[in-house]
Coordinates of C-alpha atoms and ligand atoms in Angstrom, one line a residue:
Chain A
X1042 CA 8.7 17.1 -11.2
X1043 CA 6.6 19.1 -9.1
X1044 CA 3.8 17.7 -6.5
X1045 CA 1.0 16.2 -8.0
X1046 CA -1.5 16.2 -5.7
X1047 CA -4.0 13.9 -7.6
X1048 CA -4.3 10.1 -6.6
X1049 CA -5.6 6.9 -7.5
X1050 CA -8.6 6.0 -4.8
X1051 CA -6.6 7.8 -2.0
X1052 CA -8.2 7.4 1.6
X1053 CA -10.8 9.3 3.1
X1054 CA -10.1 8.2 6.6
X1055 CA -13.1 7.6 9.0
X1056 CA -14.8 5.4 11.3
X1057 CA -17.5 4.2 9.3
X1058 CA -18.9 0.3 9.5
X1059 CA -17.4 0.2 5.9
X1060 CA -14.2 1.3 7.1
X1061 CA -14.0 -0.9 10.1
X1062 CA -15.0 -4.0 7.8
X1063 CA -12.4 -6.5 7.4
X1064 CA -10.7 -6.6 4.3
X1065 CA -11.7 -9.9 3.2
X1066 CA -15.2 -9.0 3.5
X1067 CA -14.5 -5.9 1.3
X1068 CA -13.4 -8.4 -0.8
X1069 CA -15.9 -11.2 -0.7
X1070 CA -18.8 -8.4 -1.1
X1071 CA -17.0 -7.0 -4.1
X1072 CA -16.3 -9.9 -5.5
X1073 CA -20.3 -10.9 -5.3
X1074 CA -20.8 -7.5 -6.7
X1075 CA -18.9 -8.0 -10.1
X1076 CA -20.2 -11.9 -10.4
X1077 CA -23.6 -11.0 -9.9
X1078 CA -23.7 -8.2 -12.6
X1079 CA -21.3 -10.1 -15.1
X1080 CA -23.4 -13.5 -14.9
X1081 CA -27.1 -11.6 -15.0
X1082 CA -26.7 -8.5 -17.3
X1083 CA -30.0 -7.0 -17.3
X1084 CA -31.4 -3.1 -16.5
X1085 CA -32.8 -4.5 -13.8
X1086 CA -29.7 -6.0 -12.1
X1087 CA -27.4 -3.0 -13.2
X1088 CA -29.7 -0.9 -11.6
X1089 CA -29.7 -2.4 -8.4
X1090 CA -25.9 -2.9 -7.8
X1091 CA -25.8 0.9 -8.8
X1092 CA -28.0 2.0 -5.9
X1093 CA -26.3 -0.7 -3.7
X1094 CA -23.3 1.6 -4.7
X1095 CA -24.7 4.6 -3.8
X1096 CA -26.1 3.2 -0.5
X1097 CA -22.4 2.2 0.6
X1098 CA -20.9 4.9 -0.5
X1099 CA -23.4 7.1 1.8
X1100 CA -23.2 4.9 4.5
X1101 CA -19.2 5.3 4.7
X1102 CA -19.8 8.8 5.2
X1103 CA -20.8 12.4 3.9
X1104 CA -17.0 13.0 2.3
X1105 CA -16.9 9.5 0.6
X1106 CA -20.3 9.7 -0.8
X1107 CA -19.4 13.5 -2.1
X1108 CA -16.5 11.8 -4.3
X1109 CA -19.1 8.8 -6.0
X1110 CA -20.0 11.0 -9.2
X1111 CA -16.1 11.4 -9.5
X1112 CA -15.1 9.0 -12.3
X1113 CA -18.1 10.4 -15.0
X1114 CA -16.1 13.7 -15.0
X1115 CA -13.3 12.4 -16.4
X1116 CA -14.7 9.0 -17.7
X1117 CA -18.5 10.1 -18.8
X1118 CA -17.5 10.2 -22.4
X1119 CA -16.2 6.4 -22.8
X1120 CA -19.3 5.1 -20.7
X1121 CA -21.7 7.3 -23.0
X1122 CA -19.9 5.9 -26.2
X1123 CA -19.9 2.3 -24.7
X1124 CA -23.6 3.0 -24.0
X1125 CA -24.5 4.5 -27.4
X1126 CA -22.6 1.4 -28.9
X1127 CA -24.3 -1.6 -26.9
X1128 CA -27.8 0.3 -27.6
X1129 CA -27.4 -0.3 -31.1
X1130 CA -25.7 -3.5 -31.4
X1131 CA -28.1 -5.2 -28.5
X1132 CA -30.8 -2.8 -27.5
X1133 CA -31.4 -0.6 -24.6
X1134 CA -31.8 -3.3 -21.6
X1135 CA -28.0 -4.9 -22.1
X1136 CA -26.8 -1.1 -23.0
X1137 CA -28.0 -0.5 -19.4
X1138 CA -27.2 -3.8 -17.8
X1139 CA -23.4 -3.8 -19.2
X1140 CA -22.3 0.1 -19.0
X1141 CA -24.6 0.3 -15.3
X1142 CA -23.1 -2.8 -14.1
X1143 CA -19.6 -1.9 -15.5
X1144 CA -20.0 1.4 -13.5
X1145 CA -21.2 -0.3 -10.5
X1146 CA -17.6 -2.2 -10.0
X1147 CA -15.7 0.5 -10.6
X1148 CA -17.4 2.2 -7.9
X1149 CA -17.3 -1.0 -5.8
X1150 CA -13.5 -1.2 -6.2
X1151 CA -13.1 2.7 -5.3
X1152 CA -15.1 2.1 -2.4
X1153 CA -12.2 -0.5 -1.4
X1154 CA -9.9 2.3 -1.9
X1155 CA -11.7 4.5 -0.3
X1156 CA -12.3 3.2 3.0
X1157 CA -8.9 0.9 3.2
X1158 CA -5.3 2.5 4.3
X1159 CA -2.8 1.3 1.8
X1160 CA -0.7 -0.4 4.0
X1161 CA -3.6 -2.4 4.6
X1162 CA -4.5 -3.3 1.3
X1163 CA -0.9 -4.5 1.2
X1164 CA -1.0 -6.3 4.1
X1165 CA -3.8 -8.1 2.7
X1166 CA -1.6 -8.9 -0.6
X1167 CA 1.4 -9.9 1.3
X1168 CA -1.5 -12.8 3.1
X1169 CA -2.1 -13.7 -0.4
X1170 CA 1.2 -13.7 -1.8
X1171 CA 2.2 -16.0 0.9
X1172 CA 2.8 -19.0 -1.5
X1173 CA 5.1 -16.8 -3.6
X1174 CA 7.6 -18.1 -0.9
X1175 CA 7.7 -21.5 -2.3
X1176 CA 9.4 -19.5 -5.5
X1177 CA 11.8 -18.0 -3.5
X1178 CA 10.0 -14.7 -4.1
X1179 CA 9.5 -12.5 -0.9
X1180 CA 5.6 -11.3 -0.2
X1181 CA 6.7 -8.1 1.1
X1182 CA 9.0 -7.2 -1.6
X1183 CA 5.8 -7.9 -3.8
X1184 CA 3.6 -6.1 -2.1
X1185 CA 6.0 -2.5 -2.1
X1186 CA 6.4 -3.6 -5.5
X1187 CA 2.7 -2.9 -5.8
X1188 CA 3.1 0.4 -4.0
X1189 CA 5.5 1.4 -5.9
X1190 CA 3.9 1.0 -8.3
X1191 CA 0.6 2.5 -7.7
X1192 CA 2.6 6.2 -6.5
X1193 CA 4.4 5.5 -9.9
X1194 CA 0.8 6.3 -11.9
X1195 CA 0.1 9.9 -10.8
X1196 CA 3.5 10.8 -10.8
X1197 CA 4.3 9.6 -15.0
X1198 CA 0.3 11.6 -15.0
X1199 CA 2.0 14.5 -13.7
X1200 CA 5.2 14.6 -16.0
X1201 CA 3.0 14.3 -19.4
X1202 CA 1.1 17.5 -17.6
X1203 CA 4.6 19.5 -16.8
X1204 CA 5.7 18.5 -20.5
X1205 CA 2.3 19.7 -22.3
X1206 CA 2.7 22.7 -19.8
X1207 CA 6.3 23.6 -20.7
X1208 CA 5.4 23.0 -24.9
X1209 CA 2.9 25.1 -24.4
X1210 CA 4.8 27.8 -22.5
X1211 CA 6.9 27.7 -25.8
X1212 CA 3.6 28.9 -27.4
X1213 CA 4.1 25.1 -29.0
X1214 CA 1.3 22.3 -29.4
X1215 CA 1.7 19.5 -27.5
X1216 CA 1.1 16.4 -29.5
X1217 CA 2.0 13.3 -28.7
X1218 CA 4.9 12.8 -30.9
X1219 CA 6.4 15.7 -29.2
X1220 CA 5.7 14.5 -25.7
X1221 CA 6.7 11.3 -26.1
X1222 CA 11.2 11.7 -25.6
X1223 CA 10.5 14.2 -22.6
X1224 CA 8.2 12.2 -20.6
X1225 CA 10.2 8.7 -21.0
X1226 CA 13.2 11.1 -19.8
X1227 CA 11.6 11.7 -17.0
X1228 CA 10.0 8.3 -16.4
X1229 CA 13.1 7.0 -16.2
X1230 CA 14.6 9.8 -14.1
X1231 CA 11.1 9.3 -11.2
X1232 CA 12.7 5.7 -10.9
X1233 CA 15.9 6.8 -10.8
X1234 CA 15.3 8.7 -7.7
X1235 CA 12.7 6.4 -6.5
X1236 CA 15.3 3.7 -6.4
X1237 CA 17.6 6.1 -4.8
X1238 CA 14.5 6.8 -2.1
X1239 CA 14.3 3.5 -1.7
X1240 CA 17.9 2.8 -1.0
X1241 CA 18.5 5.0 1.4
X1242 CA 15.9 4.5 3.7
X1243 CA 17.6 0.8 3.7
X1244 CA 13.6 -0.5 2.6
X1245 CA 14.8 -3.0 0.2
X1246 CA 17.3 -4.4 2.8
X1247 CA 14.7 -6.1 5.3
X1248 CA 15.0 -9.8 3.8
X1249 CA 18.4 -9.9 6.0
X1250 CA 16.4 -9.0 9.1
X1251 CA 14.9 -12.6 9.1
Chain B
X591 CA 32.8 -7.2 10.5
X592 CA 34.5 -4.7 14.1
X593 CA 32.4 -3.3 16.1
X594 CA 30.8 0.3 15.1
X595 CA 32.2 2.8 16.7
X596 CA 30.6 6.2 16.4
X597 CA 33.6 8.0 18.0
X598 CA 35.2 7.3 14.8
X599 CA 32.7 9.8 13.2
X600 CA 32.3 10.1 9.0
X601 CA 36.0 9.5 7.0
X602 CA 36.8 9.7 3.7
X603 CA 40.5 7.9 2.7
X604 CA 41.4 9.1 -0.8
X605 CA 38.1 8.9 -1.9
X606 CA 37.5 9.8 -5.4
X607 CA 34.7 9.5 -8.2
X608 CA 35.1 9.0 -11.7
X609 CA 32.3 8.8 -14.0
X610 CA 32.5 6.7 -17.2
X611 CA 32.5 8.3 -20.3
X612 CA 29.6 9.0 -22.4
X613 CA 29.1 6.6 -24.8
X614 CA 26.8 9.0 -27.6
X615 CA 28.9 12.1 -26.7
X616 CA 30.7 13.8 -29.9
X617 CA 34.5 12.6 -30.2
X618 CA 36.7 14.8 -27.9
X619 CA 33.9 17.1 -26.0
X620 CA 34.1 17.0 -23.1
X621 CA 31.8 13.9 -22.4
X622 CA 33.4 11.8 -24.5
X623 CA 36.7 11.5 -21.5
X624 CA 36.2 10.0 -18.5
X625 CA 35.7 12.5 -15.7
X626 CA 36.9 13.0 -12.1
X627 CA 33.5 14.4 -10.6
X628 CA 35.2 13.8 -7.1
X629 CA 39.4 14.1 -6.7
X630 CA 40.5 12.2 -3.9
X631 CA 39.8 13.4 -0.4
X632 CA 41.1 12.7 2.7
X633 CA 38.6 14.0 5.4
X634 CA 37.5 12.9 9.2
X635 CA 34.3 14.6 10.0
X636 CA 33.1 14.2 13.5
X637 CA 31.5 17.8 14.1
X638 CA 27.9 18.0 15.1
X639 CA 27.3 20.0 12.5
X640 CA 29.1 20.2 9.2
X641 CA 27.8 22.3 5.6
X642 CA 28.8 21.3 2.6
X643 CA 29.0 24.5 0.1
X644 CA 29.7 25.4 -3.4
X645 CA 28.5 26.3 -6.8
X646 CA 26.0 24.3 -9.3
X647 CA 27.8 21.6 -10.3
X648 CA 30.9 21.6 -8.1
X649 CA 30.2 18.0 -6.7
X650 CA 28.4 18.6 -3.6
X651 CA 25.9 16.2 -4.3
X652 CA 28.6 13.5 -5.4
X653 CA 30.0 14.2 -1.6
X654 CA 27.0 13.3 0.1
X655 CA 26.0 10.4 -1.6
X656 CA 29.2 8.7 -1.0
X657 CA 28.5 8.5 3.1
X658 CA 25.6 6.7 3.0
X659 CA 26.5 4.0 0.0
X660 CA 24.1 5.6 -2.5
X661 CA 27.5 6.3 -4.8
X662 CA 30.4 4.2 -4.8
X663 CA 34.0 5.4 -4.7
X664 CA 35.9 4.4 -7.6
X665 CA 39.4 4.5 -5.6
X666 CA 40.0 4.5 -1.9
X667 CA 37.3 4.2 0.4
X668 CA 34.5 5.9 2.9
X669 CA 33.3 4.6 6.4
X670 CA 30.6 5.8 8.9
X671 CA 32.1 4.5 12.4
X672 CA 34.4 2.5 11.5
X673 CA 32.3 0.6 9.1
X674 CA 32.7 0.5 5.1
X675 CA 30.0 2.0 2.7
X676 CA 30.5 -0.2 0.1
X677 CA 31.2 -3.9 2.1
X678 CA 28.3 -2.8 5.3
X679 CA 26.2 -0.8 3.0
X680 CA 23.3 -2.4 4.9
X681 CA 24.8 -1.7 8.5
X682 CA 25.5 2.0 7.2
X683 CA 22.3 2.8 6.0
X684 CA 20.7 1.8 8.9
X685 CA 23.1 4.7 10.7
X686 CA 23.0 7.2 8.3
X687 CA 19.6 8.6 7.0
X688 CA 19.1 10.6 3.6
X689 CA 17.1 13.4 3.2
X690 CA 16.5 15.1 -0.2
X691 CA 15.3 17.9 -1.8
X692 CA 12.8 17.1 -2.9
X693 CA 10.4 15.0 -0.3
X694 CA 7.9 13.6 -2.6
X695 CA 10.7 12.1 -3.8
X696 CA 11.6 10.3 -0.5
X697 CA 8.0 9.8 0.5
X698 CA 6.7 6.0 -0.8
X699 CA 3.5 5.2 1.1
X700 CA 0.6 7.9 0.7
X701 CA -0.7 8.4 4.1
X702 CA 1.8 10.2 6.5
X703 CA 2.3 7.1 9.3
X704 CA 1.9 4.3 6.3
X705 CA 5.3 6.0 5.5
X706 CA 6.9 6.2 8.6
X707 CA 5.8 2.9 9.1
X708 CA 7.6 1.4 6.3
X709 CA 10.8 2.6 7.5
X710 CA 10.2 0.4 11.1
X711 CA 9.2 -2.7 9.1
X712 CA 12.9 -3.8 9.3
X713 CA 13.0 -3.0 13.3
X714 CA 9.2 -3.6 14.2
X715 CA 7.6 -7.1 12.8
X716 CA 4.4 -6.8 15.0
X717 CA 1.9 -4.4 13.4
X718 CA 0.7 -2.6 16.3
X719 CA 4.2 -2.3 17.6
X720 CA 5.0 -0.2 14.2
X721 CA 1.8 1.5 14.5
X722 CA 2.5 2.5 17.6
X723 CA 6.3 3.7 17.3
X724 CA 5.5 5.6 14.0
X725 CA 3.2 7.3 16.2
X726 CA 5.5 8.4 18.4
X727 CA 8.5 9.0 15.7
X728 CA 5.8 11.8 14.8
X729 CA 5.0 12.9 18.3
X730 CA 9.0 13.6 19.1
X731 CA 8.7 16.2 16.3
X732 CA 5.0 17.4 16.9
X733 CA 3.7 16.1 13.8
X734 CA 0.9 13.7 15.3
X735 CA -1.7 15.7 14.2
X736 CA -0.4 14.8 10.3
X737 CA -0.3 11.2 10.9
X738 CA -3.5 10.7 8.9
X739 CA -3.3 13.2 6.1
X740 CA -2.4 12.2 2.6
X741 CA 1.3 13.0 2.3
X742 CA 0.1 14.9 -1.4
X743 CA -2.4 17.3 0.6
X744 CA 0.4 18.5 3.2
X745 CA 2.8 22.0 2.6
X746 CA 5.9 21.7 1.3
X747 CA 7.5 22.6 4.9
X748 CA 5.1 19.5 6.6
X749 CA 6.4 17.2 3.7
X750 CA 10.1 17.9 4.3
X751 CA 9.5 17.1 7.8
X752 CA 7.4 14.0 7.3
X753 CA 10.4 13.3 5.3
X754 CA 12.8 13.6 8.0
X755 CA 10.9 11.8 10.6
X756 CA 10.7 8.7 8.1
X757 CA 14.3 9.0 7.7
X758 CA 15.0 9.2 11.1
X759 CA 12.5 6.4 12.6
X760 CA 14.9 3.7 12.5
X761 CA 17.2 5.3 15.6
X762 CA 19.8 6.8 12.6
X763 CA 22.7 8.7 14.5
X764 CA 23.8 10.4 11.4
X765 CA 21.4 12.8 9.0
X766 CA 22.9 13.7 5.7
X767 CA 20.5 16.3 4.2
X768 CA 21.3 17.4 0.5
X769 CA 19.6 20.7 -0.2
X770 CA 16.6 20.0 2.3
X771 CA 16.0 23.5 2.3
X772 CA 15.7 24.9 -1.3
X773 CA 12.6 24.0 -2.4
X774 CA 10.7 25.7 0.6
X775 CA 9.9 29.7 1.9
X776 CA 11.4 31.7 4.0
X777 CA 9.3 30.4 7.4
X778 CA 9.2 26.8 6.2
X779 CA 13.3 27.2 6.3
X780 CA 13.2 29.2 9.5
X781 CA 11.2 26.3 10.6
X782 CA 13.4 23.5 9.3
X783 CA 16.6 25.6 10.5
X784 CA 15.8 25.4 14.1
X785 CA 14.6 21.2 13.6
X786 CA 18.0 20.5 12.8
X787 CA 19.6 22.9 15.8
X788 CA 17.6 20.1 18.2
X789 CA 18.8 17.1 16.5
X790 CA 21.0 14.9 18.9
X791 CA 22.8 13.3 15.5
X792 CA 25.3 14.5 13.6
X793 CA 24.3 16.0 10.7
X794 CA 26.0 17.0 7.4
X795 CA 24.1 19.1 4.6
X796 CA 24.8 20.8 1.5
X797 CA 23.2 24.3 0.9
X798 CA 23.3 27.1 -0.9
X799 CA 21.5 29.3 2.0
X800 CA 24.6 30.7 3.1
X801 CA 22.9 31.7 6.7
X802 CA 22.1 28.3 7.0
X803 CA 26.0 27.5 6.2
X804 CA 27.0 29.6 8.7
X805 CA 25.3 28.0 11.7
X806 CA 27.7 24.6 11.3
X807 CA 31.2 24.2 13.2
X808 CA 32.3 23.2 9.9
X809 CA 32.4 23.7 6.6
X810 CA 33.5 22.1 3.1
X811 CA 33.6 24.8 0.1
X812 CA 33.3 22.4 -2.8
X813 CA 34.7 23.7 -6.3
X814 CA 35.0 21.6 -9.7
X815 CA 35.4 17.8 -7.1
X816 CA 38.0 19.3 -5.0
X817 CA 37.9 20.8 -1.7
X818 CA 39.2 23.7 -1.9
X819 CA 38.3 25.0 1.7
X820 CA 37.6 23.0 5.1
X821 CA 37.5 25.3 8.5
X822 CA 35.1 27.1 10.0
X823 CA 32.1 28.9 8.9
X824 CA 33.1 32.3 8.5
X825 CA 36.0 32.0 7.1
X826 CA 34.4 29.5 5.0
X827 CA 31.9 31.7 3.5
X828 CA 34.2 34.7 2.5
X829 CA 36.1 32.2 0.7
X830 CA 33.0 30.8 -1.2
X831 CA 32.3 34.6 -1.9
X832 CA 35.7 34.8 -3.1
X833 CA 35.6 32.3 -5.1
X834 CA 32.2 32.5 -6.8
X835 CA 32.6 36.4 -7.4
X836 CA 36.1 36.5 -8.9
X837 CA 39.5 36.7 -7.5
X838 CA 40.4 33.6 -6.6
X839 CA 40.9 32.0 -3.5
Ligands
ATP1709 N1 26.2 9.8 -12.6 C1 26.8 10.8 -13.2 N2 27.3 10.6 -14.4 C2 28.0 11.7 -15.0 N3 28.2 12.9 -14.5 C3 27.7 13.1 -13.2 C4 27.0 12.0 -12.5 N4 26.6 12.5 -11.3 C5 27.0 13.8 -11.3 N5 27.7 14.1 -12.4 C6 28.4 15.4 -12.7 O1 29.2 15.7 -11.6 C7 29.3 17.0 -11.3 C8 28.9 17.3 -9.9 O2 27.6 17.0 -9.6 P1 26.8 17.2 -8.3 O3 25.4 16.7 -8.4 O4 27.6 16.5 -7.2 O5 26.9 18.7 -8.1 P2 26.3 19.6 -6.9 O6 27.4 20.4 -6.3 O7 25.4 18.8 -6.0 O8 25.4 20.7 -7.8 P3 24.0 21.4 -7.4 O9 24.3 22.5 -6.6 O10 23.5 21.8 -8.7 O11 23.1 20.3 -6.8 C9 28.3 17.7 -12.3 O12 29.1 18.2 -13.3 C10 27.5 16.6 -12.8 O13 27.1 16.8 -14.1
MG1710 MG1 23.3 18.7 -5.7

């Protein structure tokens, strides 16, 4: 597998207020966010959080704000075709109020991304998972679980790319039938070596350090 | 458990690897036996600088892994100062570091000191303490100016040494290093080259740069699991070239 340089919500680092916010507040104003445009899904309401969005976003700097129209590139479509869908069933004010307010906590939650190193976003989830103790399950073991997780996505991303690339290079089409036996091979083989990585850096070996 | 002693250096007692055989593989092929990958070695390596060599396939890979407990010997046994991969696997691996490749296979955490920092999580509890060491982990090998770049934006050459300082941050007095050169260019390896010359611990790589060979006090030629040669470099090399080219050894 070669690099794949994509990412999930990867850190822009910087010293904006919204990056020197505590996490919990990033998580009590997102949380506000989503409730607010869930409970009162209206134009009006949509419209707001949306240029609340914006207004963070700038705020947190020139770079972060650059990368706000970033999910309608590749998501545009499914937000036009849920739009086009809730205008018909239920008019044009909930069309705008559900795909708008939709929108506006995805872009909250990137924000979060955004502006928050990952090892503090896992901190954060280790806090949380501290009752996950009482079930004999170790919080930080959870929380690389997570990581793990999360550099797992671009990386199985990637290896449908290399095996559409290399069907193509055979001057075949890739479909998804045909993709399909190559990419769980080397699914399996990222977590094959993943383990491996993990292993021999002794990270999985902590718990004994307690 | 005795107490480690690094004196003792890397030692292999009839080591050997056998791999299972394959359970869909066609009646007698090949697959279908069980296969020595490794025959058993007897070896002490206490050089500061030992290369493994040999061709595709030969088992170079299969050696390596065996020194820091990522493969088990089926029959005899391996130790790293005195201490048993296999029964200390924890107290090994917290002497002996692993570097691959491929680094974005090593690297876990996105941002360059996240990863280094997850290595010190064992060693540092406090988080400013781990900040702080990370930090200087990078600083001993000039890399502070990467500590907040995304470890997917950096060169292949920066990756491979991110990669090394996470696998070094612990205090590791052993670096085995399987290919680290392959996958970069010629100033990348130049670069890299001269990174391991100022390396206080011992370190033991497989290659197939055979300049990069050549700078160890010692080297292995590896040829279908056996060891076919052990002495110095030179003589090492022609034996390789013997070997690989026709002619026999
Ligand atoms: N887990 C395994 N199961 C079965 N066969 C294996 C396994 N691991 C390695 N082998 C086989 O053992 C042999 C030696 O492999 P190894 O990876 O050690 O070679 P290498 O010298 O590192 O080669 P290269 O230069 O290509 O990296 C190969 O024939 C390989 O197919
Ligand atoms: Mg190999």
């Amino acid at each position: 597998m070669r690099g794949h340089v994509y990412q999930l919500g990867l850190l822009i680092p910087g010293a904006s207020p919204i990056h020197r916010a505590p996490l919990w507040l990033k998580y009590a104003a997102l949380s506000a966010l989503c409730i607010t445009v869930l409970v009162e899904r209206t134009a009006w309401i949509a419209a707001g959080a949306l240029a609340t969005t914006v207004l963070l976003f700038a705020l947190a700097g020139r770079r972060v704000l650059a990368l706000w129209p970033r999910p309608f590139r590749s998501l545009g479509w499914l937000f036009a075709l849920l739009a086009a869908h809730q205008w018909w069933l239920n008019g044009f004010d909930t069309a705008v109020g559900v795909v708008g307010g939709m929108v506006a906590c995805l872009q909250a939650a990137r924000l979060v991304l955004l502006t928050t190193p990952q090892s503090e976003l896992l901190d954060g989830l280790v806090r949380v998972a501290r009752p996950l103790r009482w079930v004999r399950c170790d919080p930080e073991t959870f929380a690389l679980t997570i990581a793990v997780m999360l550099r797992s996505i671009p990386a199985v991303a990637g290896s449908i790319r290399d095996v559409s690339d290399a069907a193509a290079a055979r001057g075949l089409r890739p479909n998804p039938a045909l993709l399909a036996g190559p990419v769980v091979v080397a699914t399996v083989d990222f977590a094959h070596r993943t383990g491996d990585a993990l292993a021999a850096r002794g990270v999985m070996d902590q718990s004994e350090f307690r | 458990m005795d107490a480690p002693a690094p004196s003792e250096g890397v030692c292999f007692h009839e080591a050997a690897v056998v791999v299972p055989p394959d359970p869909g593989a066609v009646p007698g092929s090949a697959e279908a036996r069980e296969r020595t990958i490794l025959h058993p070695c007897t070896l002490t390596l206490r050089e500061r600088r030992v290369a493994v060599i040999g061709a595709n396939g030969s088992g170079k890979s299969t050696l390596l892994r065996l020194i820091n407990g990522l493969s088990r010997p089926s029959a005899g046994a391996v130790t790293v100062h005195g201490l048993d991969t296999v029964r200390d696997v924890h107290a090994v691996r917290r002497r002996v570091g692993f570097l691959f490749t491929d680094p974005l296979a090593q690297l876990i955490m996105p941002i360059v000191v996240e990863d280094v920092e997850l290595s010190l999580k064992a060693t540092h509890r406090e988080r400013a303490a781990r900040r702080q060491a990370a930090l200087e982990a990078l600083a001993r090998f000039g890399l502070e100016h990467l500590a907040a770049r995304s470890v997917y934006d950096l060169s292949g050459g920066e990756r491979q040494l991110v990669a090394l300082v996470s696998v070094l941050a612990a205090g590791q007095q052993v670096l085995v290093a399987d290919e680290p050169t392959t996958l970069l260019d010629l100033r990348n390896t130049a670069k890299l080259r001269r990174v391991f010359e100022g390396l206080p611990q011992q370190v033991i790589y497989a290659t197939h740069d055979l300049d990069f060979a050549a700078e160890a006090d010692r080297v292995l030629v590896v040829d279908e699991g056996r060891i076919v040669f052990d002495g110095e470099a030179r003589a090492a090399i022609d034996a390789y070239r013997r070997l690989a080219l026709g002619g026999g050894t």
